PDB file of C-alpha atoms in Angstrom:
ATOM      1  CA  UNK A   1     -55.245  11.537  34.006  1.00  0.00           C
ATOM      2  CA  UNK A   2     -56.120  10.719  30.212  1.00  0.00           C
ATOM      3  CA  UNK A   3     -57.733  13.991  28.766  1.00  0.00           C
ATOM      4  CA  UNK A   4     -57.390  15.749  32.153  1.00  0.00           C
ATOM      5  CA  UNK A   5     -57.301  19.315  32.144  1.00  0.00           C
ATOM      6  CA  UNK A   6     -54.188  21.420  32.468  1.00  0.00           C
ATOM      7  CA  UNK A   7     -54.103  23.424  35.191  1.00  0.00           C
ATOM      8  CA  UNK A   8     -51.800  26.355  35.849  1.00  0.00           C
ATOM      9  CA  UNK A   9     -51.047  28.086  38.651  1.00  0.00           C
ATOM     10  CA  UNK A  10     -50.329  32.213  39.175  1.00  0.00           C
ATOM     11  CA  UNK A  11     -49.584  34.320  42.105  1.00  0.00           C
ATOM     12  CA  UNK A  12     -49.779  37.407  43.213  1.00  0.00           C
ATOM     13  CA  UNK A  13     -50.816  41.182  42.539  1.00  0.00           C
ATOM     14  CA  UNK A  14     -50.805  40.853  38.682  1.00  0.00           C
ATOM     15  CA  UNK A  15     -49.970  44.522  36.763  1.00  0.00           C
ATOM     16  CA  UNK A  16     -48.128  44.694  33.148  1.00  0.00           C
ATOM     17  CA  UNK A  17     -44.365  44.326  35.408  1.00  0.00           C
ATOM     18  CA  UNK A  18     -45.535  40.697  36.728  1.00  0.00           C
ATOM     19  CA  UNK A  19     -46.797  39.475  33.076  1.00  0.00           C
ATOM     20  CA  UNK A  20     -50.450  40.626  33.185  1.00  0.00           C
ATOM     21  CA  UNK A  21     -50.118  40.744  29.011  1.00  0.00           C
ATOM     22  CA  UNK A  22     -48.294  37.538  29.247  1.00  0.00           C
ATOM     23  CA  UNK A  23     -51.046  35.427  31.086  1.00  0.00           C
ATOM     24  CA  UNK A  24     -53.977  37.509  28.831  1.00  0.00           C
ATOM     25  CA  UNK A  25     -52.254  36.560  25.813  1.00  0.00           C
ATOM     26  CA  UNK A  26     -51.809  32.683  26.817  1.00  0.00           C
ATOM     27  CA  UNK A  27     -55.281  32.406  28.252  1.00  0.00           C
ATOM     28  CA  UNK A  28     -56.354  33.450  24.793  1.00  0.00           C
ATOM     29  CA  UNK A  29     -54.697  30.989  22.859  1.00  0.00           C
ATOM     30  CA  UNK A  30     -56.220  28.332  25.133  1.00  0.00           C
ATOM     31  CA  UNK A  31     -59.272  29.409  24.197  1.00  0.00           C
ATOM     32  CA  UNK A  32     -58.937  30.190  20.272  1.00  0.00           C
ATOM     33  CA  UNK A  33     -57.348  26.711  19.463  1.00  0.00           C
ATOM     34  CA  UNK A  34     -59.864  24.904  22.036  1.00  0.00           C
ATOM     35  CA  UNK A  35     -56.534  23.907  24.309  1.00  0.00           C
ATOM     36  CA  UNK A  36     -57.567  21.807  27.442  1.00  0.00           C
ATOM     37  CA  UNK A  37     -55.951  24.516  29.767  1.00  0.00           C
ATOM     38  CA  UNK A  38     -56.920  26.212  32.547  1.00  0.00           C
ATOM     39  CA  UNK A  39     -55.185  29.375  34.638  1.00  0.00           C
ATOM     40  CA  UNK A  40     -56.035  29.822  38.163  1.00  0.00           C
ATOM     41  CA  UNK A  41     -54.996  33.353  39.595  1.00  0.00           C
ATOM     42  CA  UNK A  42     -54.333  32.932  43.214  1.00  0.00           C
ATOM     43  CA  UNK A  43     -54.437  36.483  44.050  1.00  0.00           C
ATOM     44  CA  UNK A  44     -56.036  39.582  41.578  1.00  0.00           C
ATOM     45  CA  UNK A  45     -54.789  41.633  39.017  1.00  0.00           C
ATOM     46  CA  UNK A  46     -55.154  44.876  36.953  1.00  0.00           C
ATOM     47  CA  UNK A  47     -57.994  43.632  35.418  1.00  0.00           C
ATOM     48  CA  UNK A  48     -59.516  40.126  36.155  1.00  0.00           C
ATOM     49  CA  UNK A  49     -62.233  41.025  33.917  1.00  0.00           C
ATOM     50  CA  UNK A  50     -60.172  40.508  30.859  1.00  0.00           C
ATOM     51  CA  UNK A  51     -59.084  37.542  32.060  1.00  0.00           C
ATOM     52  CA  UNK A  52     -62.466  35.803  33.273  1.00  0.00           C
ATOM     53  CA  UNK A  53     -64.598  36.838  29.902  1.00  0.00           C
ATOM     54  CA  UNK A  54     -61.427  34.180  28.015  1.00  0.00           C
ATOM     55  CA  UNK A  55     -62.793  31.488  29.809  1.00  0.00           C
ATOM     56  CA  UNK A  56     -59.827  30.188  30.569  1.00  0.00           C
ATOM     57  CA  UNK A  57     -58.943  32.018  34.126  1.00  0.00           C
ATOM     58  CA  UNK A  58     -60.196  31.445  37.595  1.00  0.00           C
ATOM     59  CA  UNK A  59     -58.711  34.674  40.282  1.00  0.00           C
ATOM     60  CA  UNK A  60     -59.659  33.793  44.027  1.00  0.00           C
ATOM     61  CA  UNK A  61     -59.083  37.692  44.930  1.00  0.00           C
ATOM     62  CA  UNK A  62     -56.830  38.933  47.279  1.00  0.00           C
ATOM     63  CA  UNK A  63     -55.338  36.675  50.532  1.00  0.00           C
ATOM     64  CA  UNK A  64     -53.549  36.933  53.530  1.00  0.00           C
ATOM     65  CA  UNK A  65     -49.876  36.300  53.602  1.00  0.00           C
ATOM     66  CA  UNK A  66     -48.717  32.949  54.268  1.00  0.00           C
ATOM     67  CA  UNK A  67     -52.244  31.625  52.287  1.00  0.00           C
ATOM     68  CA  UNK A  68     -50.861  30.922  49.165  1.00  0.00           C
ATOM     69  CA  UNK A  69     -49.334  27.922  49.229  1.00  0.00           C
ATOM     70  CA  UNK A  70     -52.323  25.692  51.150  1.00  0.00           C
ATOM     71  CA  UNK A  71     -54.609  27.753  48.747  1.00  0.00           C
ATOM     72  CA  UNK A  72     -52.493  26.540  46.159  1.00  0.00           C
ATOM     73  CA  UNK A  73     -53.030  22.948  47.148  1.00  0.00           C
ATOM     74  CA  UNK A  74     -56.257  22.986  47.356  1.00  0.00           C
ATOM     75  CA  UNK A  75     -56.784  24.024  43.573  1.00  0.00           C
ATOM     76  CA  UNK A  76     -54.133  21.203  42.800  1.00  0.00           C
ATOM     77  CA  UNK A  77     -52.469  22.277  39.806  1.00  0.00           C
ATOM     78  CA  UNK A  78     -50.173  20.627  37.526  1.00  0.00           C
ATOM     79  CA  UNK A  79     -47.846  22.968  37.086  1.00  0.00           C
ATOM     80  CA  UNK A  80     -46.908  26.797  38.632  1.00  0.00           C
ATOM     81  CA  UNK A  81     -46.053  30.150  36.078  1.00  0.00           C
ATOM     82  CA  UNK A  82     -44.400  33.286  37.328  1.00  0.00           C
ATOM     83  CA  UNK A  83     -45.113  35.306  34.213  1.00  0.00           C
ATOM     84  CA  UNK A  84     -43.008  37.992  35.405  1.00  0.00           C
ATOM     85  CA  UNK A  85     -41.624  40.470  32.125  1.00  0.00           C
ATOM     86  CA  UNK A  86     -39.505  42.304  34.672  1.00  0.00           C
ATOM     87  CA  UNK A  87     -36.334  41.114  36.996  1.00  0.00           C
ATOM     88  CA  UNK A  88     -37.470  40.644  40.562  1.00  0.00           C
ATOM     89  CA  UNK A  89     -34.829  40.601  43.606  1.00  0.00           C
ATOM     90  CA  UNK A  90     -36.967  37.533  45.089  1.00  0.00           C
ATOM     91  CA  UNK A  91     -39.893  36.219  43.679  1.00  0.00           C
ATOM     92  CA  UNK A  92     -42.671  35.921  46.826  1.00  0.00           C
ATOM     93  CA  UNK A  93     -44.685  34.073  43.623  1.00  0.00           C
ATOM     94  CA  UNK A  94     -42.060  31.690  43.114  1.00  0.00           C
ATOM     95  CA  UNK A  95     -41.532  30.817  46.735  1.00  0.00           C
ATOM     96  CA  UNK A  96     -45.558  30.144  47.255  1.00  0.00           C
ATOM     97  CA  UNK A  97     -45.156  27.539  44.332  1.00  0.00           C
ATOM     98  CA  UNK A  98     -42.496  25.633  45.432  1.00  0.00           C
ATOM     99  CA  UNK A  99     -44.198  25.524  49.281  1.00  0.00           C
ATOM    100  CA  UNK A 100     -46.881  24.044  47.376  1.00  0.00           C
ATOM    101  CA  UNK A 101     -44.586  21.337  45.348  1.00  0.00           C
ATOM    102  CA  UNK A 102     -44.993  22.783  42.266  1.00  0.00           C
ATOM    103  CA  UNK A 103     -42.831  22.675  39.139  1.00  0.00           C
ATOM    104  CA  UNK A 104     -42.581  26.252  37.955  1.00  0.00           C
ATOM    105  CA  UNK A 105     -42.081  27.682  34.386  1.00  0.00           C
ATOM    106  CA  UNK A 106     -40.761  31.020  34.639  1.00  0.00           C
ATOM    107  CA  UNK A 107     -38.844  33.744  31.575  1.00  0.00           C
ATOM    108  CA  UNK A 108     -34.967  33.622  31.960  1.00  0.00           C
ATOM    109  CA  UNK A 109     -34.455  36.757  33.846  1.00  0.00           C
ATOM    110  CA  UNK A 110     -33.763  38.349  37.635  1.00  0.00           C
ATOM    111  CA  UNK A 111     -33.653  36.370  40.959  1.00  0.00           C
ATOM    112  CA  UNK A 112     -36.421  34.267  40.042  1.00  0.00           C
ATOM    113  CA  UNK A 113     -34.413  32.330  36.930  1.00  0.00           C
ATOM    114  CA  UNK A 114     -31.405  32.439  39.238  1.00  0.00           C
ATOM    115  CA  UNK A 115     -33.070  30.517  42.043  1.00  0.00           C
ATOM    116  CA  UNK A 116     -34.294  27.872  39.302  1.00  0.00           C
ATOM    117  CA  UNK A 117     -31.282  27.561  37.420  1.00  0.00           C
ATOM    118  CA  UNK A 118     -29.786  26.975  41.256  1.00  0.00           C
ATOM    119  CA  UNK A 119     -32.348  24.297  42.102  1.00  0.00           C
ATOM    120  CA  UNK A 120     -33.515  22.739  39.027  1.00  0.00           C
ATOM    121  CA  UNK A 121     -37.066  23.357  40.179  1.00  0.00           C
ATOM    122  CA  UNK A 122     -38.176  24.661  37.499  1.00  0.00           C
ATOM    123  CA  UNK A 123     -37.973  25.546  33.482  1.00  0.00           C
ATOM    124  CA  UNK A 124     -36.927  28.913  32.087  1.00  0.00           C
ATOM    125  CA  UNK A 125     -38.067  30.056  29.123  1.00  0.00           C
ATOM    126  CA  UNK A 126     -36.904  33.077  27.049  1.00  0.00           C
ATOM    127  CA  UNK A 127     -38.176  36.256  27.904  1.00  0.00           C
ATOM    128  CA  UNK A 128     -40.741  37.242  24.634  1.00  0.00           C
ATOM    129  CA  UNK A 129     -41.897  33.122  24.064  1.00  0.00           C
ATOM    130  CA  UNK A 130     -45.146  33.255  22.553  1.00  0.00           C
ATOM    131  CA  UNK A 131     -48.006  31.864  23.881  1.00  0.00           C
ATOM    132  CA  UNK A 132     -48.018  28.926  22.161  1.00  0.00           C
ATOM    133  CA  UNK A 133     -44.862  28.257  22.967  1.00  0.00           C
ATOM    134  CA  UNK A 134     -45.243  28.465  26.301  1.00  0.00           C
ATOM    135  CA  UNK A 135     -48.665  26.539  26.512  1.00  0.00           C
ATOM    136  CA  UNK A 136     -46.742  24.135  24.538  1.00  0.00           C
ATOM    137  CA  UNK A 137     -44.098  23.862  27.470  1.00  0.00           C
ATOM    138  CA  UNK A 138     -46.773  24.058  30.108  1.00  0.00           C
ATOM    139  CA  UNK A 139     -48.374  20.182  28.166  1.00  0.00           C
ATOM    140  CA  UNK A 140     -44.817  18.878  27.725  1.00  0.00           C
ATOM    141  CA  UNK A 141     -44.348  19.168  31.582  1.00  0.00           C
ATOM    142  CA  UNK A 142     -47.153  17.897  32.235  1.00  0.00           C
ATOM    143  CA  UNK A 143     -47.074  14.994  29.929  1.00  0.00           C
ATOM    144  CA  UNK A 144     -43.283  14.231  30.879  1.00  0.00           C
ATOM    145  CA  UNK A 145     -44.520  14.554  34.967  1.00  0.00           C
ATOM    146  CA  UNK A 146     -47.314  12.116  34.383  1.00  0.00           C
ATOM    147  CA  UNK A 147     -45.063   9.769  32.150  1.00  0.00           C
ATOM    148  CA  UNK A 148     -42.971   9.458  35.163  1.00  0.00           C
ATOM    149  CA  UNK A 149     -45.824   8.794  37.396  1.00  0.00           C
ATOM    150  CA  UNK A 150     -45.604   4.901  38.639  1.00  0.00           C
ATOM    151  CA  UNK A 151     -47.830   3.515  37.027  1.00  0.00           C
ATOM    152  CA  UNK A 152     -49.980   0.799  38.814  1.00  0.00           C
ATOM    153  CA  UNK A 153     -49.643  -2.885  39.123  1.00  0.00           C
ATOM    154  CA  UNK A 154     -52.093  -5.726  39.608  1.00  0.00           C
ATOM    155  CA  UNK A 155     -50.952  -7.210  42.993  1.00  0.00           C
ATOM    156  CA  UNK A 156     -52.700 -10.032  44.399  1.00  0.00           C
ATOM    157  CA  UNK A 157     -56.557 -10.284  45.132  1.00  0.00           C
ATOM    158  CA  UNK A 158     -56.695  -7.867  41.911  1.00  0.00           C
ATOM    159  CA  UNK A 159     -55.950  -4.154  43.850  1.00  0.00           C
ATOM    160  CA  UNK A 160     -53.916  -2.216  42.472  1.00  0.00           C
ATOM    161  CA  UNK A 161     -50.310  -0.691  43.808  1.00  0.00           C
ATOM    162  CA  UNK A 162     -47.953   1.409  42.469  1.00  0.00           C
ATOM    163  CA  UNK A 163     -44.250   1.179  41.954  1.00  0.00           C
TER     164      UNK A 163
END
């Protein structure tokens, strides 16, 4: 998808613990250097009104657990980000975004780097990465994901397959 927007996936109940400050601060960079990024929050946090006046952020509100991952696939995003700034013992987040077949970007700390490091599911970032920095990680993904796409072939009668 030449010139596609980026779309990145959140979830949860975000506060200051789960990388409220992280997410602000990235969804402002998209917007200050015109980056062709999106954020969509599925779930709320401490305050979505920060978050919608960037321009950058979509929040669905609260929903039901067990909703997030087919809500997840219906927004279709490129990637997944548990923001988290604190260790977690789990990571429900992380678990919604790999129901949904996401690739997930996540800080190098608590059960949620552990269960990425263990799978390879995911990238790990250092805790304190800047938002460009991780914007920059979120387009490399998603440039090295679509590089890998197959890419189609003229087969005969002029359709097109892949592989």
């Amino acid at each position: 998808r030449p010139g596609a927007q980026l779309q990145v996936a959140v979830v949860g109940g975000i506060g200051e613990d789960k990388g409220y400050s992280v997410l602000l601060a990235c969804a402002r960079d998209a917007a200050r250097r015109e980056l062709n990024l999106r954020f969509v929050v599925v779930g709320h946090t401490i305050d979505d009104d920060r978050l919608l006046a960037t321009d950058r952020v979509f929040v669905t509100g609260r929903f039901e657990e067990g909703e997030a991952p087919s809500l997840l696939r219906e927004f279709a995003p490129d990637l997944g980000f548990v923001p988290s700034v604190c260790p977690e013992t789990w990571s429900y987040a992380l678990s919604a975004l790999w129901q949904a077949g996401l690739h997930v970007v996540s800080f190098d700390l608590g059960a949620q780097a552990e269960r990425i490091a263990a799978t390879g599911a995911g990238t790990l970032l250092p805790l304190g990465s800047t938002a460009a920095r991780i914007s920059q990680q979120f387009f490399d993904l998603a440039y090295a994901k679509r590089a890998a796409a197959p890419v189609p072939r003229l087969v005969a009668g002029g359709s097109r397959a892949f592989g």
